[in-house]
Tab-separated table of C-alpha atoms and ligand atoms in Angstrom:
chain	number	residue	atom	x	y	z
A	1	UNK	CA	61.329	-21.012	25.793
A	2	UNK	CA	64.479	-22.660	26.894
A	3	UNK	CA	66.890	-19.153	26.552
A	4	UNK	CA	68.388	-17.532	29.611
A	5	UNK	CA	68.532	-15.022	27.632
A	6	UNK	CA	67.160	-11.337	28.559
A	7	UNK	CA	64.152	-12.728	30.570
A	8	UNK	CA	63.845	-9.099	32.207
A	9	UNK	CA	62.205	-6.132	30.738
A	10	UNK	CA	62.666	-2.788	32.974
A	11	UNK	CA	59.996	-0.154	32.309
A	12	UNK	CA	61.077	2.817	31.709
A	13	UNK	CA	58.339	5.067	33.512
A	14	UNK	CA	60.186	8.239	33.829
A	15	UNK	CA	58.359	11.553	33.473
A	16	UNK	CA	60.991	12.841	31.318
A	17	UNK	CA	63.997	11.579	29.194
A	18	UNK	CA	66.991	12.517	30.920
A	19	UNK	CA	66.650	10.171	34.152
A	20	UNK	CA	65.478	6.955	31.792
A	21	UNK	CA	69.025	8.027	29.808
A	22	UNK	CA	71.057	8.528	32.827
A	23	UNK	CA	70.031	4.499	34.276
A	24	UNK	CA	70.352	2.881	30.237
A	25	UNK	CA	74.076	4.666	31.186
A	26	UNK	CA	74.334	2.258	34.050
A	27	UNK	CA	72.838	-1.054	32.834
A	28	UNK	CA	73.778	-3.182	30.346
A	29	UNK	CA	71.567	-3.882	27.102
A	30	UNK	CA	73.191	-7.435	27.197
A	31	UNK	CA	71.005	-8.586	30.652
A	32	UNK	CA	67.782	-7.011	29.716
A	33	UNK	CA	65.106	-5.328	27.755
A	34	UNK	CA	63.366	-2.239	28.301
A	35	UNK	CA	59.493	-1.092	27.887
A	36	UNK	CA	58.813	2.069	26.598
A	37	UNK	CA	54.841	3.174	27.488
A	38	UNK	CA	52.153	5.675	26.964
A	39	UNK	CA	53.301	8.417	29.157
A	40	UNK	CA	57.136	8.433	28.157
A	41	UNK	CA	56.126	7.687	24.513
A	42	UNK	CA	53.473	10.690	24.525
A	43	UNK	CA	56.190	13.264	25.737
A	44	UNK	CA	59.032	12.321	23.903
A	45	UNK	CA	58.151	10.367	21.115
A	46	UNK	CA	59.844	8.393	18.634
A	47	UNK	CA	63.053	9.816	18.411
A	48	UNK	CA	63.272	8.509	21.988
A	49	UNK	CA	62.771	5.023	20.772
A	50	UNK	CA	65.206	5.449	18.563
A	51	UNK	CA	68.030	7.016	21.152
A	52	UNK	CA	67.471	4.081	23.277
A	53	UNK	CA	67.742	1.687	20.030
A	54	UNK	CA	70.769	3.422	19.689
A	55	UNK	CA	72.404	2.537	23.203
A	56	UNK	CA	71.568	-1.499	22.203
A	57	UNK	CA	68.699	-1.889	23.781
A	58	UNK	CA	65.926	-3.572	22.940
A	59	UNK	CA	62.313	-2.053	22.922
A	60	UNK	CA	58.749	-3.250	24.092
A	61	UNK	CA	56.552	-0.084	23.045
A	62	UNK	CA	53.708	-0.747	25.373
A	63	UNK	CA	51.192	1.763	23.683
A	64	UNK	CA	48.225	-1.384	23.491
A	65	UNK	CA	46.792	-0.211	20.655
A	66	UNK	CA	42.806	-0.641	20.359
A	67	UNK	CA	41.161	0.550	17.405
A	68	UNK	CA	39.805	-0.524	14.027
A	69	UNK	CA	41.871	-3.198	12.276
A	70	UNK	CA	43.385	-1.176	9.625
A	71	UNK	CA	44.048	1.911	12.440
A	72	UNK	CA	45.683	-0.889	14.735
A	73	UNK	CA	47.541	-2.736	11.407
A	74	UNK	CA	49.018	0.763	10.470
A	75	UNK	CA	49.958	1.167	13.776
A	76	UNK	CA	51.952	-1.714	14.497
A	77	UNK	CA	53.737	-1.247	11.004
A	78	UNK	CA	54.611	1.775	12.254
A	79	UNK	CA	56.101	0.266	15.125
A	80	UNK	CA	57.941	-2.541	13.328
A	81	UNK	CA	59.789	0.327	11.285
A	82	UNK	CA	60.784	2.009	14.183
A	83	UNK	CA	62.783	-0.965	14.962
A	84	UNK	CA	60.901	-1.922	18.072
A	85	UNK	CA	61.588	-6.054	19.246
A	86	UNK	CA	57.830	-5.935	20.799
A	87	UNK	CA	54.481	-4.348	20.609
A	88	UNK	CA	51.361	-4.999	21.907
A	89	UNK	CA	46.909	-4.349	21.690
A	90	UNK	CA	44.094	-5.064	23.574
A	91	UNK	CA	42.728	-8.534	22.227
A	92	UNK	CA	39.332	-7.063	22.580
A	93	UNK	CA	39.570	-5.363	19.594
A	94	UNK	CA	38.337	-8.658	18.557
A	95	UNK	CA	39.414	-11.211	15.788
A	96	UNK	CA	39.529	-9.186	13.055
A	97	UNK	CA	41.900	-6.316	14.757
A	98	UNK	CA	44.132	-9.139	15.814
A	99	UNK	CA	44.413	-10.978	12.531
A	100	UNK	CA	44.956	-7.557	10.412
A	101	UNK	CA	47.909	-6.498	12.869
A	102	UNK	CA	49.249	-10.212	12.613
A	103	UNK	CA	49.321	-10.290	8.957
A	104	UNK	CA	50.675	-6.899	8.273
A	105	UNK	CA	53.611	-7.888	10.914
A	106	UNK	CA	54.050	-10.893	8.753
A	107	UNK	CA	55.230	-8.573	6.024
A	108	UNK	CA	58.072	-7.179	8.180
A	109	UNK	CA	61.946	-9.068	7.808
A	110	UNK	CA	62.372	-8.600	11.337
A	111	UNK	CA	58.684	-8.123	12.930
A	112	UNK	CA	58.466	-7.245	16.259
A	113	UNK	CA	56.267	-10.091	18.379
A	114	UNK	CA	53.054	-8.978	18.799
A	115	UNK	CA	51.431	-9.419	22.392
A	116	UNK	CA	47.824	-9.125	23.199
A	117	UNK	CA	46.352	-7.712	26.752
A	118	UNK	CA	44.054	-9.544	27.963
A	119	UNK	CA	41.861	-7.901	31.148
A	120	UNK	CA	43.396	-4.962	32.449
A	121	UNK	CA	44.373	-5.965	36.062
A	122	UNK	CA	42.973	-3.332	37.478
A	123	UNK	CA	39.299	-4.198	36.218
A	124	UNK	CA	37.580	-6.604	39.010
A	125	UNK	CA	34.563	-8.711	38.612
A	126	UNK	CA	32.150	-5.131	39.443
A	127	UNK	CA	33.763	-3.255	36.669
A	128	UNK	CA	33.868	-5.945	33.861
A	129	UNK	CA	30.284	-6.440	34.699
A	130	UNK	CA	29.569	-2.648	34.027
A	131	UNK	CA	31.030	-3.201	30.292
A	132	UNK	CA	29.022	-5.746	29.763
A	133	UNK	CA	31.434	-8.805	30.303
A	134	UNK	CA	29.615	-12.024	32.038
A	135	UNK	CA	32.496	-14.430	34.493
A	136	UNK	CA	35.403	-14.053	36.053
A	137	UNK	CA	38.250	-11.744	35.333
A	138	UNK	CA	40.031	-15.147	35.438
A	139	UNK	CA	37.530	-16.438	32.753
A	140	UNK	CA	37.540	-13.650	30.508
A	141	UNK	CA	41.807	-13.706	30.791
A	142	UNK	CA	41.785	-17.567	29.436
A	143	UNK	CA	39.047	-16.957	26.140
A	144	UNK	CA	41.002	-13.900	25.332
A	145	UNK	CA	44.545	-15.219	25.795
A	146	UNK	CA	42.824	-18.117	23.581
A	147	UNK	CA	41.386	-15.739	20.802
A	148	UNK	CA	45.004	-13.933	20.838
A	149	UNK	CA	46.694	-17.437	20.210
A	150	UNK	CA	44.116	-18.026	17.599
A	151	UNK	CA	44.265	-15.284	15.848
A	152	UNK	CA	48.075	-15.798	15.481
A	153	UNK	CA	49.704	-13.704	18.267
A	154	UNK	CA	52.740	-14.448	19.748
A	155	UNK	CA	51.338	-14.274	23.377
A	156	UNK	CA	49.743	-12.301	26.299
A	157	UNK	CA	50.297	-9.802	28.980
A	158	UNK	CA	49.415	-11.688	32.404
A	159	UNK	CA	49.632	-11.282	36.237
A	160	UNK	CA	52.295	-13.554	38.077
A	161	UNK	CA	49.365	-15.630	39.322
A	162	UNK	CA	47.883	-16.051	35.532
A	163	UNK	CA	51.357	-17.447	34.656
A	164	UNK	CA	50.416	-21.224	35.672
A	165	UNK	CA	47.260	-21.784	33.923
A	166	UNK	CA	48.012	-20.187	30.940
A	167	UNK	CA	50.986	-22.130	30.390
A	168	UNK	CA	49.198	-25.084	31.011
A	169	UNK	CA	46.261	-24.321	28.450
A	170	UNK	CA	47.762	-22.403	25.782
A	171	UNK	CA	51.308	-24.540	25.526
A	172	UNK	CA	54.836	-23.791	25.642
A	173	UNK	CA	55.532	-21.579	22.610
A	174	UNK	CA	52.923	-19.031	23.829
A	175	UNK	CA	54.489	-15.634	24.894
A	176	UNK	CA	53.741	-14.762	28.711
A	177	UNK	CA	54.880	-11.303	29.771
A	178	UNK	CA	54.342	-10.780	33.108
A	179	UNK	CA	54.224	-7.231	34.941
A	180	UNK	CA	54.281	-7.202	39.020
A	181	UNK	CA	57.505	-9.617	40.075
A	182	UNK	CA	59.240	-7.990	43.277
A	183	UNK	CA	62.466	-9.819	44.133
A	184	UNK	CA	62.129	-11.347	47.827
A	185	UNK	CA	61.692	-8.917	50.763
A	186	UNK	CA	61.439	-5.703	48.182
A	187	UNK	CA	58.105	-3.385	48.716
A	188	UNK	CA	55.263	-4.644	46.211
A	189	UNK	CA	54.438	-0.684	45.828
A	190	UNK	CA	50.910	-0.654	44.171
A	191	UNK	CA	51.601	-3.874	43.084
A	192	UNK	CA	48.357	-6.100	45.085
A	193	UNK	CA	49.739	-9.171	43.500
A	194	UNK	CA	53.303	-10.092	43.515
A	195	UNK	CA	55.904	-13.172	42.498
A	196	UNK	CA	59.019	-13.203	42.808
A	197	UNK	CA	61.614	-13.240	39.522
A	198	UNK	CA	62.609	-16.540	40.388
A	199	UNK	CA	58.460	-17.695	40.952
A	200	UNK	CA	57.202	-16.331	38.352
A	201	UNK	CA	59.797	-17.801	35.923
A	202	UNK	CA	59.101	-21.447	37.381
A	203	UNK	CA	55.431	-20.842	36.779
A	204	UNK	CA	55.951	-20.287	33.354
A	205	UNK	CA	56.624	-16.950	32.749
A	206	UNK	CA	58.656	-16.094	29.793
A	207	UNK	CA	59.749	-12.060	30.378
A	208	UNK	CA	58.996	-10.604	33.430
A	209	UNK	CA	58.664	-6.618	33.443
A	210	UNK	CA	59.684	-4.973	36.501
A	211	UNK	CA	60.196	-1.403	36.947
A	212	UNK	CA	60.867	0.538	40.584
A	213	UNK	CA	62.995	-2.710	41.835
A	214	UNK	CA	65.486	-1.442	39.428
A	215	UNK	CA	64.855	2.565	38.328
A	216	UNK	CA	64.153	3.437	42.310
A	217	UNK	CA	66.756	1.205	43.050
A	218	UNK	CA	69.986	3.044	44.951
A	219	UNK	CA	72.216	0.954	42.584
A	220	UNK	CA	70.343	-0.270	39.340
A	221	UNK	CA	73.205	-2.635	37.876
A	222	UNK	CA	73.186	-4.637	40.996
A	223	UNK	CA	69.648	-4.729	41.732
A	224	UNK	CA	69.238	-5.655	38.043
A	225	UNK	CA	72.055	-8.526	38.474
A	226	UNK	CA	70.203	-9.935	41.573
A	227	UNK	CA	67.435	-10.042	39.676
A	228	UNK	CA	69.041	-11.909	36.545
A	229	UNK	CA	70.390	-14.404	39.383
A	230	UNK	CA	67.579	-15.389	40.792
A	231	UNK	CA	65.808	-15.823	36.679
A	232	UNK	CA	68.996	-18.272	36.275
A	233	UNK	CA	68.462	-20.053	39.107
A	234	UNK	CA	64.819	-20.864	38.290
A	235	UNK	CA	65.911	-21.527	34.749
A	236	UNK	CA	65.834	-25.597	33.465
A	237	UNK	CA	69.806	-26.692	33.244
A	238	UNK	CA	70.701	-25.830	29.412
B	1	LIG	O1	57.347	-0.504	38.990
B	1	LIG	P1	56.641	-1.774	38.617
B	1	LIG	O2	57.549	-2.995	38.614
B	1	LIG	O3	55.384	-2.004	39.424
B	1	LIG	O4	56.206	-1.528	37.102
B	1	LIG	C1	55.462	-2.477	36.390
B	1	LIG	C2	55.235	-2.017	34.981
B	1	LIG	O5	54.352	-2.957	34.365
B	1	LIG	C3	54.579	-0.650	34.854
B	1	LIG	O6	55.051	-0.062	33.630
B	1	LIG	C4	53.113	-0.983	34.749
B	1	LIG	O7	52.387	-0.013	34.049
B	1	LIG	C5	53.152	-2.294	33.978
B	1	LIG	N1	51.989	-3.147	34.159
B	1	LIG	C6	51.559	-3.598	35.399
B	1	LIG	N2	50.450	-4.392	35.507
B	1	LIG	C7	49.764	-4.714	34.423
B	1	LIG	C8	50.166	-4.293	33.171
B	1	LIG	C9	51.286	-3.495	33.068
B	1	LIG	O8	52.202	-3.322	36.390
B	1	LIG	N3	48.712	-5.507	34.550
């Protein structure tokens, strides 16, 4: 992806509607995206998709769907009627879940992409174990980012530190969305592994979803702008 286009996606993880309205007041749909999630998207629904649609922005409804094909397919179709620019599920669902959702997205004029997760980053070696997954986390990231591409997703939900390898083994037109970027010098939070916008973008990132840099931030717009300068700089010359 050559585009310096919207590289940022701000989640919007508000416990209620009015704050996440009050900041889309204050930024600008033109320099970035926002990600809607499970807990904002289990109080207020989709009419709040739809009244940020409405201010210009565009949506990634993070709701990583897991279920039986046809559950997951329906799903997703619902999501590509709401108007939504990206969805995702968990790619261990398996090939079947993966292809269904594909397909019926296929049907859609303007589909949303369609992003798989891969491990959940807070799973380590112990826990994946437990489920009955043999490797790494690192392994099991790379044959699931793999079955995602195969299966005909658009990409993959990765850590900063992912970035690198999967752009090396799945190829440039692959979809990496990484969560857990912290411009320079800001706290990492709960965030154990952090890049910066600008790092993470010279890895290989495509969209980079960051969240309490800007919506904690004292002034959003600007925090947001330092953000999109630092993306630029890391950018390839157009
Ligand atoms: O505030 P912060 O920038 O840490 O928010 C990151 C967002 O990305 C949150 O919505 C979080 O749930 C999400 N995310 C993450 N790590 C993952 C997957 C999603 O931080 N592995």
């Amino acid at each position: 992806m050559q585009t310096t286009d919207r590289r940022v996606i701000v989640a919007l993880d508000y416990p209620a509607t009015a704050p996440a309205l009050e900041l889309l007041e204050r930024i600008d749909p033109g320099q970035c995206r926002v990600k809607i999630g499970k807990e904002m998207f289990t109080r207020a629904g989709p009419a709040f998709v739809e009244a940020v649609a409405a201010r210009g922005f565009e949506v990634f409804l993070d709701l990583k769907y897991h279920d039986i094909p046809n559950t997951v397919a329906a799903a997703c179709a619902a999501a590509a009627d709401l108007g939504v620019w990206m969805v995702n599920v968990h790619a261990s669902g398996g090939r079947r879940m993966l292809e269904t959702a594909a397909a019926r997205l296929a049907q859609h004029d303007r589909r949303p992409l369609l992003i798989a997760v891969t491990i959940l980053t807070s799973l380590g070696a112990d826990d994946l174990g437990e489920i009955g997954y043999s490797g790494s986390p690192a392994d099991n990231v790379r044959r699931l980012a793999a079955l995602a591409e195969d299966s005909g997703l658009d990409g993959v939900v990765c850590s900063p530190l992912e970035v690198g390898l999967l752009r090396a083994e799945r190829g440039s037109a692959f979809r990496l969305v990484t969560p857990g970027v912290r411009p320079a010098g800001a706290a990492s939070d709960d965030q154990k592994r952090v890049m910066t916008p600008g790092d993470a973008i010279r890895a290989g990132a495509d969209y980079l979803v960051v969240g309490r840099p800007v919506t904690a931030s004292t002034d959003p717009p600007a925090s947001l702008a330092a953000i999109n300068r630092d993306v630029a700089a890391a950018l390839p010359a157009a």
